[in-house]
PDB file of C-alpha atoms in Angstrom:
ATOM      1  CA  MET J  16    -199.436 135.520   3.317  1.00 46.00           C
ATOM      2  CA  GLY J  17    -196.535 135.497   0.876  1.00 49.00           C
ATOM      3  CA  LYS J  18    -195.570 138.330  -1.367  1.00 48.00           C
ATOM      4  CA  THR J  19    -197.815 139.043  -4.329  1.00 48.00           C
ATOM      5  CA  GLY J  20    -196.722 137.043  -7.385  1.00 49.00           C
ATOM      6  CA  GLU J  21    -194.409 134.811  -5.364  1.00 49.00           C
ATOM      7  CA  ARG J  22    -194.579 131.231  -6.622  1.00 52.00           C
ATOM      8  CA  LYS J  23    -194.337 128.482  -4.049  1.00 54.00           C
ATOM      9  CA  LYS J  24    -191.911 125.729  -5.023  1.00 53.00           C
ATOM     10  CA  ARG J  25    -193.433 122.242  -5.061  1.00 58.00           C
ATOM     11  CA  SER J  26    -191.903 119.809  -2.585  1.00 57.00           C
ATOM     12  CA  ASP J  27    -192.045 117.014  -5.180  1.00 69.00           C
ATOM     13  CA  ALA J  28    -190.499 119.069  -7.996  1.00 83.00           C
ATOM     14  CA  LYS J  29    -187.876 117.226 -10.036  1.00 90.00           C
ATOM     15  CA  VAL J  30    -184.464 118.461 -11.126  1.00 95.00           C
ATOM     16  CA  ASP J  31    -183.382 118.245 -14.772  1.00 95.00           C
ATOM     17  CA  VAL J  32    -180.028 116.670 -15.588  1.00 96.00           C
ATOM     18  CA  LYS J  33    -178.947 116.612 -19.229  1.00 95.00           C
ATOM     19  CA  PRO J  34    -175.771 114.576 -19.715  1.00 93.00           C
ATOM     20  CA  THR J  35    -174.072 114.339 -23.089  1.00 92.00           C
ATOM     21  CA  VAL J  36    -173.568 110.684 -23.995  1.00 91.00           C
ATOM     22  CA  GLU J  37    -172.022 108.837 -26.882  1.00 89.00           C
ATOM     23  CA  LEU J  38    -174.423 108.025 -29.704  1.00 90.00           C
ATOM     24  CA  GLU J  39    -174.097 104.276 -29.105  1.00 88.00           C
ATOM     25  CA  LEU J  40    -175.260 104.654 -25.496  1.00 88.00           C
ATOM     26  CA  TYR J  41    -178.046 107.021 -26.548  1.00 90.00           C
ATOM     27  CA  ASP J  42    -179.254 104.467 -29.109  1.00 86.00           C
ATOM     28  CA  CYS J  43    -179.161 101.745 -26.440  1.00 82.00           C
ATOM     29  CA  VAL J  44    -181.421 103.785 -24.150  1.00 87.00           C
ATOM     30  CA  SER J  45    -183.634 104.514 -27.146  1.00 85.00           C
ATOM     31  CA  ARG J  46    -184.015 100.801 -27.903  1.00 78.00           C
ATOM     32  CA  ILE J  47    -184.921  99.995 -24.294  1.00 79.00           C
ATOM     33  CA  SER J  48    -187.416 102.851 -24.439  1.00 82.00           C
ATOM     34  CA  HIS J  49    -189.026 101.373 -27.544  1.00 74.00           C
ATOM     35  CA  ILE J  50    -189.024  97.796 -26.261  1.00 71.00           C
ATOM     36  CA  THR J  51    -190.749  98.734 -23.008  1.00 74.00           C
ATOM     37  CA  ASN J  52    -192.863 101.528 -24.499  1.00 76.00           C
ATOM     38  CA  THR J  53    -191.437 103.927 -21.881  1.00 84.00           C
ATOM     39  CA  PRO J  54    -190.178 107.507 -22.468  1.00 91.00           C
ATOM     40  CA  MET J  55    -186.400 107.760 -22.773  1.00 91.00           C
ATOM     41  CA  LYS J  56    -186.178 110.211 -19.886  1.00 93.00           C
ATOM     42  CA  ASP J  57    -187.864 107.664 -17.605  1.00 92.00           C
ATOM     43  CA  VAL J  58    -185.610 104.812 -18.783  1.00 90.00           C
ATOM     44  CA  GLY J  59    -182.506 106.920 -18.233  1.00 92.00           C
ATOM     45  CA  GLU J  60    -183.662 108.099 -14.813  1.00 94.00           C
ATOM     46  CA  LEU J  61    -184.558 104.600 -13.612  1.00 91.00           C
ATOM     47  CA  VAL J  62    -181.357 102.943 -14.849  1.00 91.00           C
ATOM     48  CA  CYS J  63    -179.253 105.795 -13.446  1.00 93.00           C
ATOM     49  CA  ARG J  64    -181.043 105.706 -10.084  1.00 94.00           C
ATOM     50  CA  ASN J  65    -180.701 101.924  -9.780  1.00 92.00           C
ATOM     51  CA  GLY J  66    -176.983 102.222 -10.462  1.00 93.00           C
ATOM     52  CA  LEU J  67    -176.614 104.989  -7.900  1.00 96.00           C
ATOM     53  CA  TYR J  68    -177.834 102.607  -5.193  1.00 96.00           C
ATOM     54  CA  SER J  69    -176.121  99.471  -6.501  1.00 94.00           C
ATOM     55  CA  ARG J  70    -173.060  98.350  -4.521  1.00 94.00           C
ATOM     56  CA  LYS J  71    -171.760  96.522  -7.593  1.00 92.00           C
ATOM     57  CA  VAL J  72    -171.851  99.683  -9.709  1.00 93.00           C
ATOM     58  CA  ILE J  73    -170.406 101.893  -6.963  1.00 96.00           C
ATOM     59  CA  GLU J  74    -167.547  99.449  -6.375  1.00 95.00           C
ATOM     60  CA  HIS J  75    -166.815  99.596 -10.101  1.00 92.00           C
ATOM     61  CA  LEU J  76    -166.816 103.400 -10.057  1.00 94.00           C
ATOM     62  CA  SER J  77    -164.734 103.628  -6.864  1.00 95.00           C
ATOM     63  CA  GLU J  78    -161.520 103.604  -8.887  1.00 92.00           C
ATOM     64  CA  LYS J  79    -162.583 107.034 -10.150  1.00 91.00           C
ATOM     65  CA  PHE J  80    -163.066 108.514  -6.654  1.00 95.00           C
ATOM     66  CA  LYS J  81    -160.824 111.487  -5.991  1.00 93.00           C
ATOM     67  CA  ARG J  82    -162.524 112.099  -2.653  1.00 95.00           C
ATOM     68  CA  ASN J  83    -163.972 109.786  -0.006  1.00 97.00           C
ATOM     69  CA  TYR J  84    -167.448 108.431  -0.677  1.00 97.00           C
ATOM     70  CA  LYS J  85    -169.746 106.694   1.800  1.00 96.00           C
ATOM     71  CA  PHE J  86    -172.077 104.007   0.534  1.00 96.00           C
ATOM     72  CA  GLY J  87    -174.191 102.476   3.280  1.00 93.00           C
ATOM     73  CA  ASN J  88    -171.749 101.370   5.962  1.00 95.00           C
ATOM     74  CA  THR J  89    -168.814 101.322   3.562  1.00 96.00           C
ATOM     75  CA  LEU J  90    -166.375 104.183   3.168  1.00 97.00           C
ATOM     76  CA  PHE J  91    -164.595 104.209  -0.188  1.00 97.00           C
ATOM     77  CA  VAL J  92    -161.313 106.052   0.207  1.00 96.00           C
ATOM     78  CA  GLY J  93    -160.622 108.604  -2.494  1.00 94.00           C
ATOM     79  CA  HIS J  94    -157.371 109.067  -4.371  1.00 92.00           C
ATOM     80  CA  PRO J  95    -156.382 112.762  -4.054  1.00 91.00           C
ATOM     81  CA  ASP J  96    -153.641 112.426  -6.679  1.00 90.00           C
ATOM     82  CA  LEU J  97    -156.038 110.986  -9.227  1.00 85.00           C
ATOM     83  CA  PHE J  98    -156.520 113.196 -12.274  1.00 80.00           C
ATOM     84  CA  ALA J  99    -160.219 113.714 -12.866  1.00 71.00           C
ATOM     85  CA  GLU J 100    -161.748 115.410 -15.878  1.00 68.00           C
ATOM     86  CA  ARG J 101    -164.511 117.767 -14.838  1.00 64.00           C
ATOM     87  CA  THR J 102    -166.195 117.011 -18.133  1.00 63.00           C
ATOM     88  CA  LYS J 103    -165.530 113.777 -19.952  1.00 63.00           C
ATOM     89  CA  LYS J 104    -164.119 114.113 -23.443  1.00 69.00           C
ATOM     90  CA  ARG J 105    -165.885 111.853 -25.899  1.00 68.00           C
ATOM     91  CA  LYS J 106    -164.899 110.580 -29.299  1.00 75.00           C
ATOM     92  CA  GLY J 107    -167.349 110.552 -32.152  1.00 80.00           C
ATOM     93  CA  PRO J 108    -170.954 111.802 -32.298  1.00 91.00           C
ATOM     94  CA  THR J 109    -172.874 112.486 -29.094  1.00 91.00           C
ATOM     95  CA  ARG J 110    -176.449 113.229 -28.058  1.00 94.00           C
ATOM     96  CA  ARG J 111    -177.933 114.952 -25.062  1.00 94.00           C
ATOM     97  CA  LEU J 112    -180.078 112.742 -22.847  1.00 94.00           C
ATOM     98  CA  THR J 113    -182.604 114.473 -20.589  1.00 94.00           C
ATOM     99  CA  MET J 114    -183.453 112.954 -17.217  1.00 94.00           C
ATOM    100  CA  ARG J 115    -185.379 114.240 -14.204  1.00 94.00           C
ATOM    101  CA  PHE J 116    -184.582 113.282 -10.624  1.00 96.00           C
ATOM    102  CA  THR J 117    -186.356 113.842  -7.341  1.00 95.00           C
ATOM    103  CA  GLN J 118    -184.485 116.223  -5.056  1.00 95.00           C
ATOM    104  CA  ASP J 119    -183.273 113.402  -2.774  1.00 96.00           C
ATOM    105  CA  VAL J 120    -181.851 111.372  -5.648  1.00 96.00           C
ATOM    106  CA  TYR J 121    -180.336 114.494  -7.197  1.00 97.00           C
ATOM    107  CA  ASN J 122    -178.593 115.286  -3.895  1.00 97.00           C
ATOM    108  CA  ASP J 123    -177.124 111.764  -3.806  1.00 97.00           C
ATOM    109  CA  LEU J 124    -176.011 112.174  -7.417  1.00 97.00           C
ATOM    110  CA  CYS J 125    -174.277 115.421  -6.451  1.00 97.00           C
ATOM    111  CA  GLU J 126    -172.390 113.600  -3.680  1.00 97.00           C
ATOM    112  CA  LEU J 127    -171.189 110.992  -6.172  1.00 97.00           C
ATOM    113  CA  ALA J 128    -170.136 113.742  -8.589  1.00 96.00           C
ATOM    114  CA  PHE J 129    -168.203 115.439  -5.769  1.00 96.00           C
ATOM    115  CA  ALA J 130    -166.389 112.188  -4.985  1.00 96.00           C
ATOM    116  CA  MET J 131    -165.407 111.813  -8.642  1.00 95.00           C
ATOM    117  CA  ASP J 132    -164.655 115.547  -8.954  1.00 93.00           C
ATOM    118  CA  THR J 133    -166.889 115.900 -12.009  1.00 93.00           C
ATOM    119  CA  THR J 134    -169.912 117.951 -12.946  1.00 93.00           C
ATOM    120  CA  VAL J 135    -173.278 116.421 -12.101  1.00 95.00           C
ATOM    121  CA  SER J 136    -174.101 115.891 -15.786  1.00 94.00           C
ATOM    122  CA  THR J 137    -170.777 114.146 -16.416  1.00 93.00           C
ATOM    123  CA  CYS J 138    -171.319 111.989 -13.346  1.00 95.00           C
ATOM    124  CA  ALA J 139    -174.784 111.052 -14.664  1.00 95.00           C
ATOM    125  CA  SER J 140    -173.376 110.051 -18.061  1.00 93.00           C
ATOM    126  CA  ILE J 141    -170.695 107.867 -16.419  1.00 93.00           C
ATOM    127  CA  LEU J 142    -173.269 106.368 -14.056  1.00 94.00           C
ATOM    128  CA  ILE J 143    -175.834 105.485 -16.713  1.00 92.00           C
ATOM    129  CA  GLU J 144    -173.162 103.885 -18.902  1.00 89.00           C
ATOM    130  CA  SER J 145    -171.908 101.767 -15.990  1.00 90.00           C
ATOM    131  CA  SER J 146    -175.442 100.894 -14.874  1.00 89.00           C
ATOM    132  CA  ILE J 147    -176.751  99.875 -18.270  1.00 84.00           C
ATOM    133  CA  LYS J 148    -173.837  97.444 -18.656  1.00 82.00           C
ATOM    134  CA  ASP J 149    -174.784  95.758 -15.379  1.00 80.00           C
ATOM    135  CA  THR J 150    -176.980  92.875 -16.531  1.00 69.00           C
ATOM    136  CA  GLU J 151    -178.613  92.572 -13.103  1.00 77.00           C
ATOM    137  CA  ILE J 152    -179.987  96.117 -13.320  1.00 79.00           C
ATOM    138  CA  LEU J 153    -181.193  95.668 -16.895  1.00 74.00           C
ATOM    139  CA  ASN J 154    -182.699  92.278 -16.089  1.00 71.00           C
ATOM    140  CA  GLU J 155    -184.563  93.739 -13.119  1.00 78.00           C
ATOM    141  CA  TYR J 156    -185.924  96.548 -15.257  1.00 77.00           C
ATOM    142  CA  VAL J 157    -187.171  94.289 -18.076  1.00 72.00           C
ATOM    143  CA  THR J 158    -188.605  91.742 -15.639  1.00 73.00           C
ATOM    144  CA  SER J 159    -190.402  94.485 -13.709  1.00 78.00           C
ATOM    145  CA  TYR J 160    -191.879  95.791 -16.954  1.00 74.00           C
ATOM    146  CA  VAL J 161    -193.125  92.354 -17.989  1.00 73.00           C
ATOM    147  CA  HIS J 162    -194.798  91.742 -14.638  1.00 73.00           C
ATOM    148  CA  GLY J 163    -196.329  95.207 -14.664  1.00 77.00           C
ATOM    149  CA  GLU J 164    -197.686  95.143 -18.222  1.00 75.00           C
ATOM    150  CA  LEU J 165    -198.946  91.608 -18.737  1.00 74.00           C
ATOM    151  CA  ASP J 166    -202.341  90.551 -17.404  1.00 76.00           C
ATOM    152  CA  SER J 167    -202.579  87.701 -14.883  1.00 79.00           C
ATOM    153  CA  ASN J 168    -203.448  85.114 -17.545  1.00 78.00           C
ATOM    154  CA  ARG J 169    -200.457  86.029 -19.727  1.00 72.00           C
ATOM    155  CA  LYS J 170    -198.111  86.026 -16.737  1.00 72.00           C
ATOM    156  CA  LYS J 171    -199.384  82.576 -15.775  1.00 74.00           C
ATOM    157  CA  GLN J 172    -198.820  81.315 -19.320  1.00 73.00           C
ATOM    158  CA  LEU J 173    -195.318  82.763 -19.375  1.00 72.00           C
ATOM    159  CA  LYS J 174    -194.510  81.141 -16.027  1.00 73.00           C
ATOM    160  CA  LEU J 175    -195.781  77.743 -17.224  1.00 74.00           C
ATOM    161  CA  VAL J 176    -193.639  77.970 -20.357  1.00 69.00           C
ATOM    162  CA  LEU J 177    -190.602  78.958 -18.291  1.00 70.00           C
ATOM    163  CA  ASP J 178    -191.251  76.099 -15.820  1.00 75.00           C
ATOM    164  CA  PHE J 179    -191.459  73.637 -18.713  1.00 67.00           C
ATOM    165  CA  ILE J 180    -188.218  74.886 -20.278  1.00 64.00           C
ATOM    166  CA  ARG J 181    -186.438  74.582 -16.939  1.00 67.00           C
ATOM    167  CA  LYS J 182    -187.818  71.088 -16.352  1.00 68.00           C
ATOM    168  CA  GLU J 183    -186.907  69.785 -19.804  1.00 59.00           C
ATOM    169  CA  ASN J 184    -183.646  71.711 -20.079  1.00 60.00           C
ATOM    170  CA  PRO J 185    -180.792  69.205 -20.695  1.00 57.00           C
ATOM    171  CA  TYR J 186    -178.160  71.805 -19.876  1.00 52.00           C
ATOM    172  CA  GLU J 187    -176.772  72.783 -16.486  1.00 53.00           C
ATOM    173  CA  ASP J 188    -177.485  76.495 -16.813  1.00 59.00           C
ATOM    174  CA  ASP J 189    -180.790  77.699 -15.378  1.00 62.00           C
ATOM    175  CA  ILE J 190    -183.012  79.595 -17.809  1.00 65.00           C
ATOM    176  CA  THR J 191    -184.054  82.982 -16.468  1.00 67.00           C
ATOM    177  CA  LEU J 192    -187.110  85.016 -17.381  1.00 65.00           C
ATOM    178  CA  THR J 193    -184.865  87.649 -18.908  1.00 63.00           C
ATOM    179  CA  GLN J 194    -183.168  85.082 -21.158  1.00 66.00           C
ATOM    180  CA  LEU J 195    -186.589  83.926 -22.315  1.00 69.00           C
ATOM    181  CA  ILE J 196    -187.622  87.540 -22.922  1.00 67.00           C
ATOM    182  CA  SER J 197    -184.397  88.091 -24.863  1.00 64.00           C
ATOM    183  CA  TYR J 198    -185.277  85.153 -27.107  1.00 66.00           C
ATOM    184  CA  ILE J 199    -188.815  86.474 -27.614  1.00 68.00           C
ATOM    185  CA  MET J 200    -187.422  89.889 -28.491  1.00 63.00           C
ATOM    186  CA  ASP J 201    -185.112  88.374 -31.118  1.00 63.00           C
ATOM    187  CA  GLU J 202    -187.927  86.351 -32.651  1.00 61.00           C
ATOM    188  CA  PHE J 203    -190.898  88.708 -32.449  1.00 57.00           C
ATOM    189  CA  MET J 204    -189.650  92.296 -32.349  1.00 58.00           C
ATOM    190  CA  GLU J 205    -189.921  92.879 -36.096  1.00 60.00           C
ATOM    191  CA  HIS J 206    -192.079  95.602 -37.594  1.00 53.00           C
ATOM    192  CA  GLY J 207    -191.516  98.009 -34.709  1.00 52.00           C
ATOM    193  CA  ARG J 208    -193.453  96.054 -32.092  1.00 60.00           C
ATOM    194  CA  ASN J 209    -192.857  96.665 -28.418  1.00 67.00           C
ATOM    195  CA  LEU J 210    -192.127  93.975 -25.854  1.00 71.00           C
ATOM    196  CA  LYS J 211    -195.721  93.601 -24.655  1.00 74.00           C
ATOM    197  CA  VAL J 212    -196.941  92.858 -28.186  1.00 76.00           C
ATOM    198  CA  ALA J 213    -193.997  90.537 -28.810  1.00 74.00           C
ATOM    199  CA  VAL J 214    -194.737  88.480 -25.685  1.00 75.00           C
ATOM    200  CA  HIS J 215    -198.418  88.245 -26.595  1.00 74.00           C
ATOM    201  CA  ASN J 216    -197.601  87.050 -30.122  1.00 75.00           C
ATOM    202  CA  TRP J 217    -195.067  84.525 -28.881  1.00 73.00           C
ATOM    203  CA  LEU J 218    -197.430  83.093 -26.282  1.00 72.00           C
ATOM    204  CA  ASP J 219    -200.145  82.836 -28.944  1.00 74.00           C
ATOM    205  CA  SER J 220    -197.756  80.918 -31.214  1.00 70.00           C
ATOM    206  CA  VAL J 221    -196.830  78.538 -28.387  1.00 62.00           C
ATOM    207  CA  THR J 222    -200.501  77.970 -27.498  1.00 59.00           C
ATOM    208  CA  GLU J 223    -201.378  77.197 -31.120  1.00 56.00           C
ATOM    209  CA  LYS J 224    -198.758  74.430 -31.205  1.00 51.00           C
ATOM    210  CA  GLU J 225    -200.158  72.703 -28.114  1.00 50.00           C
TER     211      GLU J 225
END
């Protein structure tokens, strides 16, 4: 038996990371949170985690590596002479963004911070900014939300609309689900509605015209 009053630490406990980010980035996360009806801490954690395991994002950040960093089978060579700010100085107003990571992800974040010679919170702020500007990561997040929130009938309707647009599209560029969602957001996100409501209203308007 353990000592009296000793609290056993949960194996699935998460670690808090609270980076300070520029207000513009904070507002961006806030908008995504509202659109997908997901808490900001979950949006930040998911976007940050996806970036941490994205080769595209890591390659972009590699120019900031003061020490070697291994990503999969690739070794990014650090630049020892590179000047690295332990904490990033920011211009203008800032806000603190709270995120929670599993221990494994937090350990990987610490390794990235070590390579960039920054604090973990600074590394997280740099990572989330780089990740949120990667359209592939954002597209994957929004698409995943749509598929997870809409019922089978709505998803079928959305697919049929998208198939029709692609078939009748006179332009060379392929129309993606995310581009369609972006259009729906622009047209139907008034009055504080979230994305699920916006998609429902848009599909209803399309059905009424048929």
